[in-house]
Amino acid sequence: MTSVNVSGLRKSYATGAEAVPVFTGLSLRLASHESLALTGPSGSGKSTLLNILCGLEGIDGGEVHVLGHEGASLSNDQWAGLRRQRIGVVFQDSNLMPALTLEENLKLRADLAGRSFGPVRDWLSRLGLAGLEDRYPDQVSGGQRQRAALAMVFVMGPDLVLADEPTGSLDRHTARDVADALFHWQQAQGCSLILATHDLELADRCNRRLDLAGGGQQ
Ligand SMILES: Nc1ncnc2c1ncn2[C@@H]1O[C@H](COP(=O)(O)OP(=O)(O)OP(=O)(O)O)[C@@H](O)[C@H]1O
Ligand SMILES: [Mg+2]
């Protein structure tokens, strides 16, 4: 089973009168259960590709298939439905609701995905957040928020995870623990994972790596 299939992707951003090309014919295919690291210098298009794969950014040409759907044929509501139930997105400025505690955020996330709550405190604790369950997002550090965002994906149980620098604001030791939890969970869940990272040690833990330097053309 293929979870992501991109062919001939073209994307540019209009900045003033000029169009700045990011992708001029990118192709990639990812099987279910596979993990892929997106690497490449700042500005090479890693976040743009993740945004395209979850429907938050449009494309100019080519085709994008995600979890059996052709991207161009999906309405915004259908993309939102996929992000609620099947595509787990971990961005640095996470989707934590500021008015809810970390635990309440996880419960809401599970609820929206139609999952039973399960042991949400266990997920927080496995990511080193024991004792912070009742804090609000603005009462924890950036790295703790990032881990809570990852816990949200764990409780949601998606088929595809898109993670933008999931360990970007963590120290080396915590980053390794979080990566352990992420890959362990991904294998147990049998889902596919695409992560963007500047950390080559983390990239090496994925099944494959795509370097987007120069537009990722291969
Ligand atoms: N909304 C936007 N409007 C115009 N240009 C944009 C926009 N978003 C991104 N870009 C440009 O597109 C290119 C790719 O940006 P992107 O954020 O995808 O890079 P990245 O590989 O994620 O970089 P980083 O490693 O710094 O996170 C950059 O040249 C960036 O300036
Ligand atoms: Mg980025």
PDB file of C-alpha atoms and ligand atoms in Angstrom:
ATOM      1  CA  MET A   1       0.000   0.000   0.000  1.00  0.00           C
ATOM      2  CA  THR A   2       1.185   3.477  -0.902  1.00  0.00           C
ATOM      3  CA  SER A   3       0.422   6.211   1.578  1.00  0.00           C
ATOM      4  CA  VAL A   4       1.930   9.165  -0.288  1.00  0.00           C
ATOM      5  CA  ASN A   5       2.561   9.489  -4.010  1.00  0.00           C
ATOM      6  CA  VAL A   6       3.778  12.763  -5.445  1.00  0.00           C
ATOM      7  CA  SER A   7       4.639  13.177  -9.103  1.00  0.00           C
ATOM      8  CA  GLY A   8       5.914  16.165 -11.031  1.00  0.00           C
ATOM      9  CA  LEU A   9       5.042  18.552  -8.206  1.00  0.00           C
ATOM     10  CA  ARG A  10       5.442  22.214  -9.038  1.00  0.00           C
ATOM     11  CA  LYS A  11       5.076  24.946  -6.464  1.00  0.00           C
ATOM     12  CA  SER A  12       6.166  28.537  -6.299  1.00  0.00           C
ATOM     13  CA  TYR A  13       5.340  31.414  -4.010  1.00  0.00           C
ATOM     14  CA  ALA A  14       4.480  34.793  -5.410  1.00  0.00           C
ATOM     15  CA  THR A  15       6.506  37.454  -3.637  1.00  0.00           C
ATOM     16  CA  GLY A  16       5.647  40.813  -5.115  1.00  0.00           C
ATOM     17  CA  ALA A  17       5.948  40.664  -8.893  1.00  0.00           C
ATOM     18  CA  GLU A  18       8.230  37.626  -8.802  1.00  0.00           C
ATOM     19  CA  ALA A  19       7.379  33.950  -8.426  1.00  0.00           C
ATOM     20  CA  VAL A  20       9.927  32.124  -6.285  1.00  0.00           C
ATOM     21  CA  PRO A  21      10.008  28.458  -7.334  1.00  0.00           C
ATOM     22  CA  VAL A  22      10.281  25.903  -4.534  1.00  0.00           C
ATOM     23  CA  PHE A  23       9.522  22.670  -6.446  1.00  0.00           C
ATOM     24  CA  THR A  24       9.884  22.261 -10.202  1.00  0.00           C
ATOM     25  CA  GLY A  25       9.009  18.593 -10.713  1.00  0.00           C
ATOM     26  CA  LEU A  26       9.395  16.780  -7.385  1.00  0.00           C
ATOM     27  CA  SER A  27       8.377  13.122  -7.213  1.00  0.00           C
ATOM     28  CA  LEU A  28       8.297  10.825  -4.221  1.00  0.00           C
ATOM     29  CA  ARG A  29       6.494   7.705  -3.098  1.00  0.00           C
ATOM     30  CA  LEU A  30       6.103   6.409   0.429  1.00  0.00           C
ATOM     31  CA  ALA A  31       4.699   3.022   1.377  1.00  0.00           C
ATOM     32  CA  SER A  32       2.510   2.488   4.432  1.00  0.00           C
ATOM     33  CA  HIS A  33       4.685   1.621   7.448  1.00  0.00           C
ATOM     34  CA  GLU A  34       7.623   3.531   5.932  1.00  0.00           C
ATOM     35  CA  SER A  35       9.424   6.519   7.413  1.00  0.00           C
ATOM     36  CA  LEU A  36      11.030   9.274   5.368  1.00  0.00           C
ATOM     37  CA  ALA A  37      13.280  12.120   6.481  1.00  0.00           C
ATOM     38  CA  LEU A  38      13.165  15.406   4.566  1.00  0.00           C
ATOM     39  CA  THR A  39      16.482  17.185   4.850  1.00  0.00           C
ATOM     40  CA  GLY A  40      18.042  20.169   3.122  1.00  0.00           C
ATOM     41  CA  PRO A  41      19.076  23.695   3.990  1.00  0.00           C
ATOM     42  CA  SER A  42      16.783  26.309   5.445  1.00  0.00           C
ATOM     43  CA  GLY A  43      14.416  27.486   2.719  1.00  0.00           C
ATOM     44  CA  SER A  44      14.688  24.285   0.637  1.00  0.00           C
ATOM     45  CA  GLY A  45      10.973  23.515   0.980  1.00  0.00           C
ATOM     46  CA  LYS A  46      10.640  20.956   3.796  1.00  0.00           C
ATOM     47  CA  SER A  47       7.802  22.749   5.593  1.00  0.00           C
ATOM     48  CA  THR A  48       6.159  23.630   2.289  1.00  0.00           C
ATOM     49  CA  LEU A  49       6.046  19.960   1.309  1.00  0.00           C
ATOM     50  CA  LEU A  50       4.571  18.947   4.685  1.00  0.00           C
ATOM     51  CA  ASN A  51       1.947  21.678   4.328  1.00  0.00           C
ATOM     52  CA  ILE A  52       1.057  20.462   0.834  1.00  0.00           C
ATOM     53  CA  LEU A  53       0.716  16.868   2.057  1.00  0.00           C
ATOM     54  CA  CYS A  54      -1.878  17.848   4.655  1.00  0.00           C
ATOM     55  CA  GLY A  55      -3.779  20.239   2.417  1.00  0.00           C
ATOM     56  CA  LEU A  56      -2.719  23.490   4.080  1.00  0.00           C
ATOM     57  CA  GLU A  57      -0.913  24.698   0.968  1.00  0.00           C
ATOM     58  CA  GLY A  58      -2.000  24.404  -2.661  1.00  0.00           C
ATOM     59  CA  ILE A  59       0.129  23.355  -5.631  1.00  0.00           C
ATOM     60  CA  ASP A  60       0.741  24.784  -9.105  1.00  0.00           C
ATOM     61  CA  GLY A  61       1.165  21.538 -11.017  1.00  0.00           C
ATOM     62  CA  GLY A  62       1.749  17.816 -10.805  1.00  0.00           C
ATOM     63  CA  GLU A  63      -0.181  15.351  -8.670  1.00  0.00           C
ATOM     64  CA  VAL A  64      -0.347  14.599  -4.972  1.00  0.00           C
ATOM     65  CA  HIS A  65      -2.036  11.469  -3.664  1.00  0.00           C
ATOM     66  CA  VAL A  66      -2.374  11.041   0.100  1.00  0.00           C
ATOM     67  CA  LEU A  67      -3.904   7.950   1.747  1.00  0.00           C
ATOM     68  CA  GLY A  68      -5.661   7.027  -1.479  1.00  0.00           C
ATOM     69  CA  HIS A  69      -7.068  10.495  -2.165  1.00  0.00           C
ATOM     70  CA  GLU A  70      -6.061  12.790  -4.981  1.00  0.00           C
ATOM     71  CA  GLY A  71      -5.250  16.075  -3.281  1.00  0.00           C
ATOM     72  CA  ALA A  72      -6.746  18.302  -5.983  1.00  0.00           C
ATOM     73  CA  SER A  73     -10.105  16.551  -5.703  1.00  0.00           C
ATOM     74  CA  LEU A  74     -10.474  17.186  -1.961  1.00  0.00           C
ATOM     75  CA  SER A  75     -12.430  20.137  -0.575  1.00  0.00           C
ATOM     76  CA  ASN A  76     -11.083  22.088   2.410  1.00  0.00           C
ATOM     77  CA  ASP A  77     -13.588  20.270   4.611  1.00  0.00           C
ATOM     78  CA  GLN A  78     -12.391  16.902   3.372  1.00  0.00           C
ATOM     79  CA  TRP A  79      -8.779  17.858   4.063  1.00  0.00           C
ATOM     80  CA  ALA A  80      -9.827  19.008   7.547  1.00  0.00           C
ATOM     81  CA  GLY A  81     -11.514  15.634   8.086  1.00  0.00           C
ATOM     82  CA  LEU A  82      -8.307  13.843   7.126  1.00  0.00           C
ATOM     83  CA  ARG A  83      -6.293  15.997   9.534  1.00  0.00           C
ATOM     84  CA  ARG A  84      -8.804  15.213  12.277  1.00  0.00           C
ATOM     85  CA  GLN A  85      -8.762  11.455  11.827  1.00  0.00           C
ATOM     86  CA  ARG A  86      -6.008  10.120   9.588  1.00  0.00           C
ATOM     87  CA  ILE A  87      -3.157  12.604   9.175  1.00  0.00           C
ATOM     88  CA  GLY A  88      -1.369  13.567  12.383  1.00  0.00           C
ATOM     89  CA  VAL A  89       0.420  16.873  12.050  1.00  0.00           C
ATOM     90  CA  VAL A  90       3.159  17.995  14.430  1.00  0.00           C
ATOM     91  CA  PHE A  91       4.219  21.550  13.772  1.00  0.00           C
ATOM     92  CA  GLN A  92       6.362  23.578  16.084  1.00  0.00           C
ATOM     93  CA  ASP A  93       3.679  26.161  16.744  1.00  0.00           C
ATOM     94  CA  SER A  94       1.489  23.296  17.760  1.00  0.00           C
ATOM     95  CA  ASN A  95      -2.263  22.940  17.606  1.00  0.00           C
ATOM     96  CA  LEU A  96      -2.618  22.994  21.397  1.00  0.00           C
ATOM     97  CA  MET A  97      -5.680  24.909  22.516  1.00  0.00           C
ATOM     98  CA  PRO A  98      -4.525  27.641  24.925  1.00  0.00           C
ATOM     99  CA  ALA A  99      -7.660  27.451  27.098  1.00  0.00           C
ATOM    100  CA  LEU A 100      -7.251  23.712  27.798  1.00  0.00           C
ATOM    101  CA  THR A 101      -4.688  21.924  29.980  1.00  0.00           C
ATOM    102  CA  LEU A 102      -2.298  19.470  28.333  1.00  0.00           C
ATOM    103  CA  GLU A 103      -4.433  16.545  29.470  1.00  0.00           C
ATOM    104  CA  GLU A 104      -7.649  18.198  28.272  1.00  0.00           C
ATOM    105  CA  ASN A 105      -5.983  18.916  24.938  1.00  0.00           C
ATOM    106  CA  LEU A 106      -5.141  15.224  24.511  1.00  0.00           C
ATOM    107  CA  LYS A 107      -8.648  14.138  25.429  1.00  0.00           C
ATOM    108  CA  LEU A 108     -10.161  16.571  22.958  1.00  0.00           C
ATOM    109  CA  ARG A 109      -7.791  15.362  20.241  1.00  0.00           C
ATOM    110  CA  ALA A 110      -8.733  11.720  20.847  1.00  0.00           C
ATOM    111  CA  ASP A 111     -12.383  12.689  20.890  1.00  0.00           C
ATOM    112  CA  LEU A 112     -12.177  14.544  17.562  1.00  0.00           C
ATOM    113  CA  ALA A 113     -10.487  11.519  15.996  1.00  0.00           C
ATOM    114  CA  GLY A 114     -13.248   9.269  17.333  1.00  0.00           C
ATOM    115  CA  ARG A 115     -10.841   7.366  19.619  1.00  0.00           C
ATOM    116  CA  SER A 116     -11.388   6.326  23.184  1.00  0.00           C
ATOM    117  CA  PHE A 117      -9.411   8.493  25.620  1.00  0.00           C
ATOM    118  CA  GLY A 118      -7.262   5.635  26.856  1.00  0.00           C
ATOM    119  CA  PRO A 119      -4.372   6.370  29.155  1.00  0.00           C
ATOM    120  CA  VAL A 120      -3.580   9.895  27.983  1.00  0.00           C
ATOM    121  CA  ARG A 121      -1.540  10.539  31.132  1.00  0.00           C
ATOM    122  CA  ASP A 122       0.685   7.616  30.150  1.00  0.00           C
ATOM    123  CA  TRP A 123       1.496   9.240  26.834  1.00  0.00           C
ATOM    124  CA  LEU A 124       2.433  12.475  28.541  1.00  0.00           C
ATOM    125  CA  SER A 125       4.549  10.600  31.018  1.00  0.00           C
ATOM    126  CA  ARG A 126       6.306   8.579  28.310  1.00  0.00           C
ATOM    127  CA  LEU A 127       7.329  11.843  26.717  1.00  0.00           C
ATOM    128  CA  GLY A 128       8.733  13.149  29.992  1.00  0.00           C
ATOM    129  CA  LEU A 129       5.750  15.360  30.824  1.00  0.00           C
ATOM    130  CA  ALA A 130       4.549  13.640  34.009  1.00  0.00           C
ATOM    131  CA  GLY A 131       3.374  16.238  36.500  1.00  0.00           C
ATOM    132  CA  LEU A 132       2.525  18.783  33.808  1.00  0.00           C
ATOM    133  CA  GLU A 133      -0.869  17.316  32.872  1.00  0.00           C
ATOM    134  CA  ASP A 134      -2.851  20.107  34.505  1.00  0.00           C
ATOM    135  CA  ARG A 135      -0.777  22.979  33.129  1.00  0.00           C
ATOM    136  CA  TYR A 136      -1.922  25.180  30.282  1.00  0.00           C
ATOM    137  CA  PRO A 137       0.226  25.375  27.133  1.00  0.00           C
ATOM    138  CA  ASP A 138       1.551  28.824  28.064  1.00  0.00           C
ATOM    139  CA  GLN A 139       2.692  27.448  31.426  1.00  0.00           C
ATOM    140  CA  VAL A 140       5.199  25.008  29.914  1.00  0.00           C
ATOM    141  CA  SER A 141       8.362  25.452  27.861  1.00  0.00           C
ATOM    142  CA  GLY A 142       8.567  25.417  24.048  1.00  0.00           C
ATOM    143  CA  GLY A 143      10.142  21.948  24.074  1.00  0.00           C
ATOM    144  CA  GLN A 144       7.449  20.675  26.443  1.00  0.00           C
ATOM    145  CA  ARG A 145       4.748  22.060  24.152  1.00  0.00           C
ATOM    146  CA  GLN A 146       6.435  20.306  21.246  1.00  0.00           C
ATOM    147  CA  ARG A 147       6.309  16.996  23.117  1.00  0.00           C
ATOM    148  CA  ALA A 148       2.670  17.562  24.042  1.00  0.00           C
ATOM    149  CA  ALA A 149       1.973  18.128  20.326  1.00  0.00           C
ATOM    150  CA  LEU A 150       3.540  14.741  19.624  1.00  0.00           C
ATOM    151  CA  ALA A 151       1.455  13.120  22.367  1.00  0.00           C
ATOM    152  CA  MET A 152      -1.619  14.545  20.617  1.00  0.00           C
ATOM    153  CA  VAL A 153      -0.678  12.572  17.505  1.00  0.00           C
ATOM    154  CA  PHE A 154      -0.137   9.403  19.566  1.00  0.00           C
ATOM    155  CA  VAL A 155      -3.620   9.529  21.087  1.00  0.00           C
ATOM    156  CA  MET A 156      -5.164  10.290  17.710  1.00  0.00           C
ATOM    157  CA  GLY A 157      -3.775   7.131  16.069  1.00  0.00           C
ATOM    158  CA  PRO A 158      -3.406   8.396  12.468  1.00  0.00           C
ATOM    159  CA  ASP A 159      -2.332   6.512   9.312  1.00  0.00           C
ATOM    160  CA  LEU A 160       0.201   9.171   8.346  1.00  0.00           C
ATOM    161  CA  VAL A 161       2.257  11.476  10.566  1.00  0.00           C
ATOM    162  CA  LEU A 162       3.806  14.691   9.256  1.00  0.00           C
ATOM    163  CA  ALA A 163       6.283  16.162  11.730  1.00  0.00           C
ATOM    164  CA  ASP A 164       8.156  19.411  11.213  1.00  0.00           C
ATOM    165  CA  GLU A 165      11.362  19.419  13.277  1.00  0.00           C
ATOM    166  CA  PRO A 166       9.769  17.272  16.004  1.00  0.00           C
ATOM    167  CA  THR A 167      12.896  17.462  18.161  1.00  0.00           C
ATOM    168  CA  GLY A 168      13.997  20.930  17.033  1.00  0.00           C
ATOM    169  CA  SER A 169      13.745  22.667  20.387  1.00  0.00           C
ATOM    170  CA  LEU A 170      14.972  19.808  22.568  1.00  0.00           C
ATOM    171  CA  ASP A 171      18.362  19.125  24.105  1.00  0.00           C
ATOM    172  CA  ARG A 172      20.265  16.135  22.728  1.00  0.00           C
ATOM    173  CA  HIS A 173      19.299  13.721  25.478  1.00  0.00           C
ATOM    174  CA  THR A 174      15.579  14.597  25.456  1.00  0.00           C
ATOM    175  CA  ALA A 175      15.616  14.594  21.643  1.00  0.00           C
ATOM    176  CA  ARG A 176      16.867  11.002  21.653  1.00  0.00           C
ATOM    177  CA  ASP A 177      14.173   9.920  24.147  1.00  0.00           C
ATOM    178  CA  VAL A 178      11.456  11.594  22.090  1.00  0.00           C
ATOM    179  CA  ALA A 179      12.758  10.029  18.862  1.00  0.00           C
ATOM    180  CA  ASP A 180      12.761   6.620  20.611  1.00  0.00           C
ATOM    181  CA  ALA A 181       9.129   7.145  21.613  1.00  0.00           C
ATOM    182  CA  LEU A 182       8.186   8.330  18.120  1.00  0.00           C
ATOM    183  CA  PHE A 183       9.765   5.424  16.209  1.00  0.00           C
ATOM    184  CA  HIS A 184       8.587   2.863  18.728  1.00  0.00           C
ATOM    185  CA  TRP A 185       5.039   4.187  18.448  1.00  0.00           C
ATOM    186  CA  GLN A 186       5.229   4.386  14.633  1.00  0.00           C
ATOM    187  CA  GLN A 187       6.292   0.763  14.351  1.00  0.00           C
ATOM    188  CA  ALA A 188       3.666  -0.443  16.809  1.00  0.00           C
ATOM    189  CA  GLN A 189       1.004   1.571  15.020  1.00  0.00           C
ATOM    190  CA  GLY A 190       2.210   0.541  11.551  1.00  0.00           C
ATOM    191  CA  CYS A 191       1.687   4.011  10.136  1.00  0.00           C
ATOM    192  CA  SER A 192       3.864   6.068   7.827  1.00  0.00           C
ATOM    193  CA  LEU A 193       5.916   9.002   8.967  1.00  0.00           C
ATOM    194  CA  ILE A 194       7.467  11.958   7.168  1.00  0.00           C
ATOM    195  CA  LEU A 195       9.614  14.218   9.264  1.00  0.00           C
ATOM    196  CA  ALA A 196      11.555  17.346   8.364  1.00  0.00           C
ATOM    197  CA  THR A 197      14.793  17.783  10.224  1.00  0.00           C
ATOM    198  CA  HIS A 198      18.232  19.377  10.245  1.00  0.00           C
ATOM    199  CA  ASP A 199      19.408  16.617  12.607  1.00  0.00           C
ATOM    200  CA  LEU A 200      21.145  13.982  10.488  1.00  0.00           C
ATOM    201  CA  GLU A 201      21.222  11.527  13.382  1.00  0.00           C
ATOM    202  CA  LEU A 202      17.432  11.665  13.506  1.00  0.00           C
ATOM    203  CA  ALA A 203      17.221  11.469   9.690  1.00  0.00           C
ATOM    204  CA  ASP A 204      19.332   8.289   9.736  1.00  0.00           C
ATOM    205  CA  ARG A 205      16.730   6.582  11.914  1.00  0.00           C
ATOM    206  CA  CYS A 206      14.155   6.831   9.111  1.00  0.00           C
ATOM    207  CA  ASN A 207      13.923   4.154   6.410  1.00  0.00           C
ATOM    208  CA  ARG A 208      14.728   6.716   3.732  1.00  0.00           C
ATOM    209  CA  ARG A 209      15.912  10.244   3.307  1.00  0.00           C
ATOM    210  CA  LEU A 210      15.065  12.845   0.670  1.00  0.00           C
ATOM    211  CA  ASP A 211      17.394  15.815   0.458  1.00  0.00           C
ATOM    212  CA  LEU A 212      15.473  18.811  -0.865  1.00  0.00           C
ATOM    213  CA  ALA A 213      18.601  20.862  -1.628  1.00  0.00           C
ATOM    214  CA  GLY A 214      18.186  22.074  -5.196  1.00  0.00           C
ATOM    215  CA  GLY A 215      14.490  21.205  -5.236  1.00  0.00           C
ATOM    216  CA  GLY A 216      14.883  17.508  -4.372  1.00  0.00           C
ATOM    217  CA  GLN A 217      15.089  16.479  -8.033  1.00  0.00           C
ATOM    218  CA  GLN A 218      16.651  13.076  -8.406  1.00  0.00           C
TER     219      GLN A 218
HETATM  220  N1  LIG B   1       4.011  31.947   2.630  1.00  0.00           N
HETATM  221  C1  LIG B   1       5.100  32.136   1.883  1.00  0.00           C
HETATM  222  N2  LIG B   1       5.193  33.159   1.006  1.00  0.00           N
HETATM  223  C2  LIG B   1       6.279  33.342   0.229  1.00  0.00           C
HETATM  224  N3  LIG B   1       7.356  32.532   0.278  1.00  0.00           N
HETATM  225  C3  LIG B   1       7.340  31.514   1.141  1.00  0.00           C
HETATM  226  C4  LIG B   1       6.223  31.251   1.987  1.00  0.00           C
HETATM  227  N4  LIG B   1       6.485  30.155   2.737  1.00  0.00           N
HETATM  228  C5  LIG B   1       7.715  29.747   2.368  1.00  0.00           C
HETATM  229  N5  LIG B   1       8.231  30.558   1.414  1.00  0.00           N
HETATM  230  C6  LIG B   1       9.520  30.408   0.731  1.00  0.00           C
HETATM  231  O1  LIG B   1       9.578  29.103   0.190  1.00  0.00           O
HETATM  232  C7  LIG B   1      10.848  28.516   0.377  1.00  0.00           C
HETATM  233  C8  LIG B   1      10.711  27.219   1.165  1.00  0.00           C
HETATM  234  O2  LIG B   1      10.333  27.516   2.504  1.00  0.00           O
HETATM  235  P1  LIG B   1      10.112  26.389   3.601  1.00  0.00           P
HETATM  236  O3  LIG B   1       9.556  27.044   4.805  1.00  0.00           O
HETATM  237  O4  LIG B   1       9.345  25.293   3.002  1.00  0.00           O
HETATM  238  O5  LIG B   1      11.627  25.909   3.860  1.00  0.00           O
HETATM  239  P2  LIG B   1      12.216  24.881   4.926  1.00  0.00           P
HETATM  240  O6  LIG B   1      13.040  23.887   4.173  1.00  0.00           O
HETATM  241  O7  LIG B   1      11.123  24.363   5.775  1.00  0.00           O
HETATM  242  O8  LIG B   1      13.205  25.806   5.782  1.00  0.00           O
HETATM  243  P3  LIG B   1      13.618  25.715   7.358  1.00  0.00           P
HETATM  244  O9  LIG B   1      14.677  24.638   7.436  1.00  0.00           O
HETATM  245  O10 LIG B   1      14.180  27.087   7.608  1.00  0.00           O
HETATM  246  O11 LIG B   1      12.402  25.433   8.168  1.00  0.00           O
HETATM  247  C9  LIG B   1      11.704  29.581   1.055  1.00  0.00           C
HETATM  248  O12 LIG B   1      12.424  30.264   0.055  1.00  0.00           O
HETATM  249  C10 LIG B   1      10.686  30.488   1.708  1.00  0.00           C
HETATM  250  O13 LIG B   1      11.176  31.794   1.807  1.00  0.00           O
HETATM  251 MG    MG B   2      10.676  24.587   7.817  1.00  0.00          MG
END
